[in-house]
């Protein structure tokens, strides 16, 4: 007997995007939402990519704001090399 198709709804997409954004590995995200890693990559590719891109944009925006002349701290090395764990 064939398996039931894994149905992806908006709640799952949001959860995948959030988990990908905070740097959780794809294998672990698949376990959390209850599917195989291959299924996750097939059905939620855009959400995986967008989650990481959105997280990088938030971190870069924060670092850019900290590098302004009014800021006393300047995290330029992190901005140059990229946020750790989000590559």
Short mmCIF file of C-alpha atoms in Angstrom, two decimals:
data_model
loop_
_atom_site.label_atom_id
_atom_site.label_comp_id
_atom_site.label_asym_id
_atom_site.label_seq_id
_atom_site.Cartn_x
_atom_site.Cartn_y
_atom_site.Cartn_z
CA UNK A 1 0.00 0.00 0.00
CA UNK A 2 1.31 3.44 -0.92
CA UNK A 3 2.13 6.10 1.64
CA UNK A 4 -0.08 9.11 2.11
CA UNK A 5 1.21 12.21 0.37
CA UNK A 6 2.78 14.74 2.72
CA UNK A 7 0.53 17.79 2.69
CA UNK A 8 2.25 21.13 3.15
CA UNK A 9 0.03 23.89 4.51
CA UNK A 10 0.80 27.48 5.44
CA UNK A 11 1.59 26.62 9.08
CA UNK A 12 4.24 24.09 8.02
CA UNK A 13 5.71 26.55 5.52
CA UNK A 14 6.00 29.22 8.21
CA UNK A 15 7.61 26.77 10.63
CA UNK A 16 10.13 25.63 7.99
CA UNK A 17 10.97 29.24 7.14
CA UNK A 18 11.47 30.12 10.80
CA UNK A 19 13.61 27.06 11.58
CA UNK A 20 15.74 27.54 8.47
CA UNK A 21 16.19 31.19 9.41
CA UNK A 22 17.58 30.40 12.84
CA UNK A 23 20.05 27.90 11.38
CA UNK A 24 18.47 24.51 12.09
CA UNK A 25 19.78 21.77 9.78
CA UNK A 26 17.43 20.45 7.10
CA UNK A 27 17.54 16.91 8.51
CA UNK A 28 16.41 18.23 11.88
CA UNK A 29 13.65 20.36 10.34
CA UNK A 30 12.38 17.26 8.54
CA UNK A 31 12.22 15.37 11.84
CA UNK A 32 10.38 18.24 13.51
CA UNK A 33 7.68 18.51 10.85
CA UNK A 34 7.46 14.75 10.32
CA UNK A 35 8.71 14.01 6.83
CA UNK A 36 11.82 12.73 5.08
CA UNK A 37 14.63 15.21 4.34
CA UNK A 38 14.18 14.58 0.61
CA UNK A 39 10.48 15.42 0.86
CA UNK A 40 11.28 18.58 2.80
CA UNK A 41 13.72 19.74 0.12
CA UNK A 42 11.27 18.86 -2.65
CA UNK A 43 8.13 20.43 -1.18
CA UNK A 44 9.60 23.35 0.79
CA UNK A 45 12.64 24.44 -1.25
CA UNK A 46 11.49 28.05 -1.54
CA UNK A 47 10.74 28.26 2.18
CA UNK A 48 14.16 26.85 3.09
CA UNK A 49 15.91 29.36 0.83
CA UNK A 50 13.75 32.34 1.87
CA UNK A 51 14.15 31.58 5.57
CA UNK A 52 17.93 31.71 5.34
CA UNK A 53 17.86 34.81 3.11
CA UNK A 54 15.49 36.64 5.47
CA UNK A 55 17.67 35.80 8.48
CA UNK A 56 20.79 37.01 6.65
CA UNK A 57 18.99 40.24 5.71
CA UNK A 58 17.94 40.87 9.32
CA UNK A 59 21.43 40.26 10.67
CA UNK A 60 23.03 42.38 7.95
CA UNK A 61 20.56 45.20 8.62
CA UNK A 62 21.33 45.08 12.32
CA UNK A 63 25.08 45.08 11.68
CA UNK A 64 24.75 47.92 9.18
CA UNK A 65 22.83 49.99 11.74
CA UNK A 66 25.57 49.31 14.31
CA UNK A 67 28.23 50.51 11.86
CA UNK A 68 26.65 53.93 11.42
CA UNK A 69 28.66 56.91 12.73
CA UNK A 70 26.28 57.34 15.69
CA UNK A 71 27.01 53.80 16.88
CA UNK A 72 29.83 53.19 19.35
CA UNK A 73 30.29 49.54 18.37
CA UNK A 74 31.33 48.51 14.90
CA UNK A 75 31.00 44.81 14.10
CA UNK A 76 32.66 45.12 10.70
CA UNK A 77 34.46 41.75 10.78
CA UNK A 78 31.12 39.93 11.12
CA UNK A 79 29.60 41.98 8.32
CA UNK A 80 32.54 41.21 6.05
CA UNK A 81 32.68 37.47 6.71
CA UNK A 82 28.96 36.88 7.15
CA UNK A 83 26.98 35.77 10.14
CA UNK A 84 28.25 32.54 11.69
CA UNK A 85 26.12 29.47 11.00
CA UNK A 86 23.97 31.08 8.28
CA UNK A 87 26.02 30.17 5.23
#
